[in-house]
Amino acid sequence: MGTLLAASLARAGHAVTLLDRDPERAARTSARPLELTTPTGETWSVPVQVALSVPPEVEVAFLCVKTGATEAALAPVRDLSCTVAILQNGCERASFVAEALGLGERVVGISTTEGATRSGEGRVHHTGAGSSQVGPARPEGAERAERVVALLKSAGFAAQIGDVRAASWRKLVVNAAINALTGLLDCPNGQLLASPAAAELADSAAREVAEVALALGVSGNWEPEAACAAWREVALHTSVNISSTLQDLRRGQTTEVHAINGAVARLAAESGLAAPTNSLLCRLVAAREELAV
Ligand code: KPL
């Protein structure tokens, strides 16, 4: 998502700096333009500045790293005044960064269903256009959220102000259903719809998320049918996309399964519910990670 965002914002004429803490990779990436392939198959070369540190005049820092790398990635922006826009899988990430990590009203949450597949270093395929809900972690951040919406829109994304807590739970329904299973089955998102057995497992994972959201009082329609329809619609729209979990597994990296299916199982238990499908999916993906090491 980070490369997609950087290339799309730069293509729209914004001054973008892509941060990379790995000096060798940064040198390689800065030596050539980013390559962005659109959902319609056009490929654009987009020059983007790559740096090891945050430019002090930065207005908005988009945090697109994996959940496990959050604190380290935020360290360089802690003492600046820029808006920090959080674009991560998992639930309630913006409130975590605002409250637990203390960035408060500077934090804006983004929940997106855009499909992006990394096709190589500095290369990204925008495989499916989705939509993004944007909201401040605290009411005082409303203007910052408006600015993030304007930036995303200018870069061609469908973005609007919305209830990010609810949106992050709606996204969790989708990620819990699609990510672990595509990782385990080694298939693009749309293939889950081609297998009744896989689709039934995804339905079950989605229904469990909806039950937990309802128990926690998250606003929205948490009917089981709505949860099943939600992941199916995203799988259809991002059918050729390689989920972030499958991309991680193919690269031998740890996934975000603990922040997705693992979080559902944990929050279900805390609410006195059971989430056996999410719990099993979490353990299976964790086992695949362990075997890949
Ligand atoms: O968010 C995604 C991911 O892969 O992490 C979806 C929406 C499932 C798109 O692939």
mmCIF file of C-alpha atoms and ligand atoms in Angstrom:
data_model
loop_
_atom_site.group_PDB
_atom_site.id
_atom_site.type_symbol
_atom_site.label_atom_id
_atom_site.label_comp_id
_atom_site.label_asym_id
_atom_site.label_seq_id
_atom_site.Cartn_x
_atom_site.Cartn_y
_atom_site.Cartn_z
ATOM 1 C CA MET A 1 0.000 0.000 0.000
ATOM 2 C CA GLY A 2 2.868 2.390 0.784
ATOM 3 C CA THR A 3 4.258 2.198 -2.750
ATOM 4 C CA LEU A 4 0.787 2.550 -4.268
ATOM 5 C CA LEU A 5 0.104 5.631 -2.174
ATOM 6 C CA ALA A 6 3.505 7.203 -2.829
ATOM 7 C CA ALA A 7 3.326 6.624 -6.593
ATOM 8 C CA SER A 8 -0.303 7.808 -6.842
ATOM 9 C CA LEU A 9 0.287 10.995 -4.808
ATOM 10 C CA ALA A 10 3.471 11.803 -6.752
ATOM 11 C CA ARG A 11 1.685 11.195 -10.062
ATOM 12 C CA ALA A 12 -0.938 13.716 -8.924
ATOM 13 C CA GLY A 13 1.829 16.318 -8.476
ATOM 14 C CA HIS A 14 2.419 16.146 -4.716
ATOM 15 C CA ALA A 15 5.925 16.268 -3.244
ATOM 16 C CA VAL A 16 6.339 12.768 -1.847
ATOM 17 C CA THR A 17 9.195 11.241 0.115
ATOM 18 C CA LEU A 18 9.221 7.492 0.539
ATOM 19 C CA LEU A 19 10.929 6.585 3.794
ATOM 20 C CA ASP A 20 13.029 3.491 3.985
ATOM 21 C CA ARG A 21 15.187 2.640 6.974
ATOM 22 C CA ASP A 22 17.242 0.128 4.968
ATOM 23 C CA PRO A 23 20.069 2.205 3.348
ATOM 24 C CA GLU A 24 20.888 -0.337 0.630
ATOM 25 C CA ARG A 25 17.280 -0.767 -0.450
ATOM 26 C CA ALA A 26 16.757 3.023 -0.315
ATOM 27 C CA ALA A 27 19.760 3.497 -2.632
ATOM 28 C CA ARG A 28 18.382 0.950 -5.071
ATOM 29 C CA THR A 29 14.842 2.393 -4.990
ATOM 30 C CA SER A 30 15.977 5.997 -5.410
ATOM 31 C CA ALA A 31 18.046 5.075 -8.478
ATOM 32 C CA ARG A 32 14.935 4.574 -10.594
ATOM 33 C CA PRO A 33 11.299 5.756 -10.696
ATOM 34 C CA LEU A 34 8.545 3.790 -8.997
ATOM 35 C CA GLU A 35 6.512 1.684 -11.378
ATOM 36 C CA LEU A 36 2.750 1.822 -10.950
ATOM 37 C CA THR A 37 0.404 -0.445 -12.911
ATOM 38 C CA THR A 38 -3.212 0.721 -12.765
ATOM 39 C CA PRO A 39 -6.276 -1.571 -12.482
ATOM 40 C CA THR A 40 -6.802 -1.057 -16.246
ATOM 41 C CA GLY A 41 -3.282 -2.300 -17.014
ATOM 42 C CA GLU A 42 -1.510 0.988 -17.863
ATOM 43 C CA THR A 43 1.999 1.257 -16.418
ATOM 44 C CA TRP A 44 3.417 4.577 -15.215
ATOM 45 C CA SER A 45 6.970 5.459 -14.220
ATOM 46 C CA VAL A 46 6.802 7.857 -11.299
ATOM 47 C CA PRO A 47 9.916 9.542 -9.895
ATOM 48 C CA VAL A 48 9.711 9.714 -6.081
ATOM 49 C CA GLN A 49 12.316 10.890 -3.617
ATOM 50 C CA VAL A 50 13.495 8.104 -1.287
ATOM 51 C CA ALA A 51 15.067 9.076 2.043
ATOM 52 C CA LEU A 52 16.317 7.507 5.240
ATOM 53 C CA SER A 53 14.883 10.253 7.455
ATOM 54 C CA VAL A 54 11.692 12.305 7.572
ATOM 55 C CA PRO A 55 11.897 15.776 5.949
ATOM 56 C CA PRO A 56 11.149 18.278 8.786
ATOM 57 C CA GLU A 57 8.558 20.173 6.715
ATOM 58 C CA VAL A 58 6.409 17.057 6.160
ATOM 59 C CA GLU A 59 2.668 17.781 6.338
ATOM 60 C CA VAL A 60 1.227 14.255 6.416
ATOM 61 C CA ALA A 61 3.112 11.065 7.252
ATOM 62 C CA PHE A 62 1.287 7.962 5.998
ATOM 63 C CA LEU A 63 2.066 4.956 8.150
ATOM 64 C CA CYS A 64 1.749 1.863 5.970
ATOM 65 C CA VAL A 65 4.073 -0.553 7.761
ATOM 66 C CA LYS A 66 3.097 -3.915 9.206
ATOM 67 C CA THR A 67 1.524 -3.719 12.666
ATOM 68 C CA GLY A 68 4.643 -5.184 14.322
ATOM 69 C CA ALA A 69 6.833 -2.346 12.982
ATOM 70 C CA THR A 70 4.562 0.512 14.129
ATOM 71 C CA GLU A 71 6.531 1.929 17.059
ATOM 72 C CA ALA A 72 9.878 1.953 15.253
ATOM 73 C CA ALA A 73 8.348 3.565 12.155
ATOM 74 C CA LEU A 74 6.694 6.312 14.204
ATOM 75 C CA ALA A 75 9.792 7.243 16.196
ATOM 76 C CA PRO A 76 11.028 9.852 13.620
ATOM 77 C CA VAL A 77 7.689 11.741 13.525
ATOM 78 C CA ARG A 78 7.015 11.812 17.271
ATOM 79 C CA ASP A 79 8.609 15.238 17.787
ATOM 80 C CA LEU A 80 7.211 16.830 14.598
ATOM 81 C CA SER A 81 3.746 18.355 14.273
ATOM 82 C CA CYS A 82 2.687 16.562 11.082
ATOM 83 C CA THR A 83 -0.528 14.610 10.733
ATOM 84 C CA VAL A 84 0.039 10.873 11.075
ATOM 85 C CA ALA A 85 -2.331 8.915 8.840
ATOM 86 C CA ILE A 86 -2.567 5.269 9.819
ATOM 87 C CA LEU A 87 -3.212 2.785 7.041
ATOM 88 C CA GLN A 88 -2.827 -0.636 8.585
ATOM 89 C CA ASN A 89 -4.698 -3.891 8.800
ATOM 90 C CA GLY A 90 -6.028 -4.976 12.176
ATOM 91 C CA CYS A 91 -8.617 -3.380 14.398
ATOM 92 C CA GLU A 92 -8.673 0.076 15.921
ATOM 93 C CA ARG A 93 -5.105 0.908 14.899
ATOM 94 C CA ALA A 94 -5.694 4.689 14.917
ATOM 95 C CA SER A 95 -6.901 4.712 18.521
ATOM 96 C CA PHE A 96 -3.958 2.511 19.508
ATOM 97 C CA VAL A 97 -1.472 4.990 18.001
ATOM 98 C CA ALA A 98 -3.345 8.010 19.390
ATOM 99 C CA GLU A 99 -3.795 6.684 22.899
ATOM 100 C CA ALA A 100 -1.235 3.951 23.652
ATOM 101 C CA LEU A 101 1.560 5.602 21.640
ATOM 102 C CA GLY A 102 0.509 9.114 22.672
ATOM 103 C CA LEU A 103 0.197 10.875 19.277
ATOM 104 C CA GLY A 104 -3.316 12.076 20.183
ATOM 105 C CA GLU A 105 -5.139 14.508 17.906
ATOM 106 C CA ARG A 106 -2.451 14.286 15.212
ATOM 107 C CA VAL A 107 -3.674 10.805 14.304
ATOM 108 C CA VAL A 108 -6.051 10.136 11.427
ATOM 109 C CA GLY A 109 -7.234 6.605 10.697
ATOM 110 C CA ILE A 110 -7.760 5.253 7.208
ATOM 111 C CA SER A 111 -9.554 2.044 6.461
ATOM 112 C CA THR A 112 -9.246 1.018 2.824
ATOM 113 C CA THR A 113 -10.277 -1.784 0.518
ATOM 114 C CA GLU A 114 -7.880 -0.804 -2.291
ATOM 115 C CA GLY A 115 -6.106 -3.872 -3.672
ATOM 116 C CA ALA A 116 -2.359 -3.569 -4.215
ATOM 117 C CA THR A 117 0.221 -6.207 -5.051
ATOM 118 C CA ARG A 118 3.939 -5.526 -4.860
ATOM 119 C CA SER A 119 5.365 -6.773 -8.126
ATOM 120 C CA GLY A 120 9.022 -6.167 -7.223
ATOM 121 C CA GLU A 121 11.157 -3.593 -5.436
ATOM 122 C CA GLY A 122 9.645 -0.166 -6.214
ATOM 123 C CA ARG A 123 6.948 -1.769 -8.357
ATOM 124 C CA VAL A 124 3.272 -2.008 -7.470
ATOM 125 C CA HIS A 125 0.157 -3.245 -9.245
ATOM 126 C CA HIS A 126 -3.047 -1.481 -8.203
ATOM 127 C CA THR A 127 -5.149 -4.558 -8.778
ATOM 128 C CA GLY A 128 -8.535 -3.305 -7.686
ATOM 129 C CA ALA A 129 -10.023 0.089 -6.943
ATOM 130 C CA GLY A 130 -11.717 0.085 -3.547
ATOM 131 C CA SER A 131 -12.818 2.846 -1.208
ATOM 132 C CA SER A 132 -11.335 4.475 1.869
ATOM 133 C CA GLN A 133 -12.983 5.730 5.049
ATOM 134 C CA VAL A 134 -11.038 8.410 6.882
ATOM 135 C CA GLY A 135 -11.586 9.735 10.399
ATOM 136 C CA PRO A 136 -9.737 11.510 13.185
ATOM 137 C CA ALA A 137 -8.704 9.474 16.227
ATOM 138 C CA ARG A 138 -10.013 12.414 18.323
ATOM 139 C CA PRO A 139 -12.638 15.059 17.420
ATOM 140 C CA GLU A 140 -9.941 17.819 17.483
ATOM 141 C CA GLY A 141 -8.341 16.129 14.477
ATOM 142 C CA ALA A 142 -11.320 16.703 12.153
ATOM 143 C CA GLU A 143 -9.526 19.234 9.913
ATOM 144 C CA ARG A 144 -6.545 16.940 9.565
ATOM 145 C CA ALA A 145 -8.874 14.148 8.444
ATOM 146 C CA GLU A 146 -10.455 16.471 5.826
ATOM 147 C CA ARG A 147 -6.984 17.238 4.481
ATOM 148 C CA VAL A 148 -6.160 13.514 4.218
ATOM 149 C CA VAL A 149 -9.424 12.931 2.313
ATOM 150 C CA ALA A 150 -8.517 15.756 -0.080
ATOM 151 C CA LEU A 151 -5.042 14.300 -0.652
ATOM 152 C CA LEU A 152 -6.380 10.817 -1.325
ATOM 153 C CA LYS A 153 -9.063 12.135 -3.672
ATOM 154 C CA SER A 154 -6.511 14.201 -5.581
ATOM 155 C CA ALA A 155 -4.543 10.983 -6.120
ATOM 156 C CA GLY A 156 -7.602 9.269 -7.605
ATOM 157 C CA PHE A 157 -8.776 7.264 -4.600
ATOM 158 C CA ALA A 158 -12.430 7.151 -3.555
ATOM 159 C CA ALA A 159 -12.135 8.564 -0.024
ATOM 160 C CA GLN A 160 -14.560 10.077 2.435
ATOM 161 C CA ILE A 161 -14.914 11.016 6.072
ATOM 162 C CA GLY A 162 -16.443 8.160 8.013
ATOM 163 C CA ASP A 163 -16.569 6.271 11.291
ATOM 164 C CA VAL A 164 -13.096 4.712 11.280
ATOM 165 C CA ARG A 165 -13.783 2.424 14.227
ATOM 166 C CA ALA A 166 -16.743 0.920 12.387
ATOM 167 C CA ALA A 167 -14.820 0.924 9.096
ATOM 168 C CA SER A 168 -11.856 -0.829 10.667
ATOM 169 C CA TRP A 169 -14.192 -3.552 11.919
ATOM 170 C CA ARG A 170 -15.812 -3.845 8.497
ATOM 171 C CA LYS A 171 -12.310 -4.171 7.071
ATOM 172 C CA LEU A 172 -11.486 -6.751 9.734
ATOM 173 C CA VAL A 173 -14.407 -8.860 8.484
ATOM 174 C CA VAL A 174 -12.817 -8.796 5.021
ATOM 175 C CA ASN A 175 -9.234 -9.380 6.168
ATOM 176 C CA ALA A 176 -10.203 -12.175 8.579
ATOM 177 C CA ALA A 177 -12.065 -13.955 5.786
ATOM 178 C CA ILE A 178 -9.627 -13.406 2.907
ATOM 179 C CA ASN A 179 -6.059 -12.996 4.162
ATOM 180 C CA ALA A 180 -5.298 -16.154 6.125
ATOM 181 C CA LEU A 181 -7.120 -18.419 3.701
ATOM 182 C CA THR A 182 -5.481 -17.008 0.574
ATOM 183 C CA GLY A 183 -2.161 -17.350 2.406
ATOM 184 C CA LEU A 184 -2.815 -20.980 3.315
ATOM 185 C CA LEU A 185 -4.267 -21.897 -0.078
ATOM 186 C CA ASP A 186 -1.675 -19.856 -2.004
ATOM 187 C CA CYS A 187 -4.318 -18.316 -4.259
ATOM 188 C CA PRO A 188 -5.465 -14.835 -5.371
ATOM 189 C CA ASN A 189 -8.429 -13.335 -3.525
ATOM 190 C CA GLY A 190 -11.026 -14.199 -6.179
ATOM 191 C CA GLN A 191 -10.207 -17.911 -6.088
ATOM 192 C CA LEU A 192 -11.831 -18.199 -2.652
ATOM 193 C CA LEU A 193 -15.155 -17.702 -4.429
ATOM 194 C CA ALA A 194 -14.424 -20.575 -6.802
ATOM 195 C CA SER A 195 -14.191 -23.138 -3.999
ATOM 196 C CA PRO A 196 -17.365 -23.758 -1.950
ATOM 197 C CA ALA A 197 -15.235 -25.260 0.850
ATOM 198 C CA ALA A 198 -12.939 -22.217 0.998
ATOM 199 C CA ALA A 199 -15.858 -19.805 0.744
ATOM 200 C CA GLU A 200 -17.639 -21.574 3.624
ATOM 201 C CA LEU A 201 -14.550 -21.201 5.827
ATOM 202 C CA ALA A 202 -14.275 -17.528 4.872
ATOM 203 C CA ASP A 203 -17.991 -17.056 5.651
ATOM 204 C CA SER A 204 -17.447 -18.609 9.051
ATOM 205 C CA ALA A 205 -14.467 -16.339 9.832
ATOM 206 C CA ALA A 206 -16.471 -13.283 8.698
ATOM 207 C CA ARG A 207 -19.497 -14.224 10.819
ATOM 208 C CA GLU A 208 -17.315 -14.573 13.916
ATOM 209 C CA VAL A 209 -15.907 -11.054 13.439
ATOM 210 C CA ALA A 210 -19.438 -9.684 13.104
ATOM 211 C CA GLU A 211 -20.479 -11.392 16.359
ATOM 212 C CA VAL A 212 -17.567 -9.808 18.224
ATOM 213 C CA ALA A 213 -18.220 -6.360 16.710
ATOM 214 C CA LEU A 214 -21.853 -6.609 17.824
ATOM 215 C CA ALA A 215 -20.812 -7.676 21.324
ATOM 216 C CA LEU A 216 -18.411 -4.718 21.551
ATOM 217 C CA GLY A 217 -21.107 -2.237 20.479
ATOM 218 C CA VAL A 218 -19.379 -1.154 17.244
ATOM 219 C CA SER A 219 -21.917 0.693 15.117
ATOM 220 C CA GLY A 220 -23.021 -0.911 11.860
ATOM 221 C CA ASN A 221 -24.926 -3.820 10.402
ATOM 222 C CA TRP A 222 -23.439 -6.963 11.928
ATOM 223 C CA GLU A 223 -25.957 -9.430 10.504
ATOM 224 C CA PRO A 224 -24.118 -12.652 9.516
ATOM 225 C CA GLU A 225 -25.352 -12.344 5.906
ATOM 226 C CA ALA A 226 -23.962 -8.813 5.639
ATOM 227 C CA ALA A 227 -20.556 -10.021 6.868
ATOM 228 C CA CYS A 228 -20.497 -12.815 4.274
ATOM 229 C CA ALA A 229 -21.594 -10.439 1.507
ATOM 230 C CA ALA A 230 -18.879 -7.952 2.502
ATOM 231 C CA TRP A 231 -15.868 -10.241 2.066
ATOM 232 C CA ARG A 232 -17.368 -11.773 -1.079
ATOM 233 C CA GLU A 233 -17.761 -8.362 -2.672
ATOM 234 C CA VAL A 234 -14.137 -7.412 -1.913
ATOM 235 C CA ALA A 235 -12.882 -10.809 -3.159
ATOM 236 C CA LEU A 236 -14.744 -10.163 -6.411
ATOM 237 C CA HIS A 237 -13.413 -6.623 -6.828
ATOM 238 C CA THR A 238 -9.834 -7.601 -5.962
ATOM 239 C CA SER A 239 -10.033 -11.032 -7.587
ATOM 240 C CA VAL A 240 -6.521 -11.028 -9.067
ATOM 241 C CA ASN A 241 -4.972 -9.487 -5.980
ATOM 242 C CA ILE A 242 -2.415 -11.405 -3.964
ATOM 243 C CA SER A 243 -3.405 -10.655 -0.370
ATOM 244 C CA SER A 244 -0.830 -9.029 1.878
ATOM 245 C CA THR A 245 -0.692 -12.243 3.918
ATOM 246 C CA LEU A 246 0.118 -14.353 0.875
ATOM 247 C CA GLN A 247 2.691 -11.787 -0.259
ATOM 248 C CA ASP A 248 4.333 -12.001 3.182
ATOM 249 C CA LEU A 249 4.329 -15.789 3.194
ATOM 250 C CA ARG A 250 5.817 -15.947 -0.296
ATOM 251 C CA ARG A 251 8.619 -13.626 0.836
ATOM 252 C CA GLY A 252 9.206 -15.714 3.978
ATOM 253 C CA GLN A 253 8.160 -12.798 6.200
ATOM 254 C CA THR A 254 5.941 -12.814 9.266
ATOM 255 C CA THR A 255 2.332 -11.907 8.530
ATOM 256 C CA GLU A 256 -0.211 -9.798 10.407
ATOM 257 C CA VAL A 257 -2.314 -12.814 11.295
ATOM 258 C CA HIS A 258 -2.066 -12.086 15.031
ATOM 259 C CA ALA A 259 -3.463 -8.558 14.460
ATOM 260 C CA ILE A 260 -6.269 -9.977 12.286
ATOM 261 C CA ASN A 261 -7.560 -13.499 13.052
ATOM 262 C CA GLY A 262 -5.608 -13.627 16.324
ATOM 263 C CA ALA A 263 -7.171 -10.345 17.496
ATOM 264 C CA VAL A 264 -10.658 -11.632 16.666
ATOM 265 C CA ALA A 265 -10.061 -14.829 18.672
ATOM 266 C CA ARG A 266 -8.690 -12.812 21.616
ATOM 267 C CA LEU A 267 -11.477 -10.201 21.606
ATOM 268 C CA ALA A 268 -14.087 -12.957 21.234
ATOM 269 C CA ALA A 269 -12.711 -14.715 24.316
ATOM 270 C CA GLU A 270 -12.699 -11.413 26.254
ATOM 271 C CA SER A 271 -16.370 -10.967 25.319
ATOM 272 C CA GLY A 272 -17.289 -14.503 26.383
ATOM 273 C CA LEU A 273 -17.662 -15.668 22.759
ATOM 274 C CA ALA A 274 -15.910 -18.343 20.745
ATOM 275 C CA ALA A 275 -14.206 -17.758 17.395
ATOM 276 C CA PRO A 276 -12.927 -21.236 16.473
ATOM 277 C CA THR A 277 -12.433 -20.511 12.759
ATOM 278 C CA ASN A 278 -10.349 -17.393 13.394
ATOM 279 C CA SER A 279 -8.419 -19.174 16.114
ATOM 280 C CA LEU A 280 -7.602 -22.104 13.806
ATOM 281 C CA LEU A 281 -6.708 -19.855 10.852
ATOM 282 C CA CYS A 282 -4.362 -17.903 13.119
ATOM 283 C CA ARG A 283 -2.604 -21.037 14.319
ATOM 284 C CA LEU A 284 -2.308 -22.484 10.811
ATOM 285 C CA VAL A 285 -0.750 -19.308 9.389
ATOM 286 C CA ALA A 286 1.571 -19.087 12.401
ATOM 287 C CA ALA A 287 2.633 -22.686 11.701
ATOM 288 C CA ARG A 288 3.362 -21.818 8.043
ATOM 289 C CA GLU A 289 5.485 -18.882 9.181
ATOM 290 C CA GLU A 290 7.420 -21.152 11.543
ATOM 291 C CA LEU A 291 8.015 -23.795 8.880
ATOM 292 C CA ALA A 292 9.289 -21.181 6.427
ATOM 293 C CA VAL A 293 12.053 -20.012 8.789
HETATM 294 O O1 KPL B 1 -6.486 -5.717 2.648
HETATM 295 C C1 KPL B 1 -6.304 -6.625 1.911
HETATM 296 C C2 KPL B 1 -5.025 -7.361 2.078
HETATM 297 O O2 KPL B 1 -4.594 -8.108 1.202
HETATM 298 O O3 KPL B 1 -4.415 -7.150 3.142
HETATM 299 C C3 KPL B 1 -7.382 -7.063 0.929
HETATM 300 C C4 KPL B 1 -8.542 -6.082 0.997
HETATM 301 C C5 KPL B 1 -7.845 -8.447 1.270
HETATM 302 C C6 KPL B 1 -6.934 -6.992 -0.486
HETATM 303 O O4 KPL B 1 -6.064 -8.011 -0.836
#
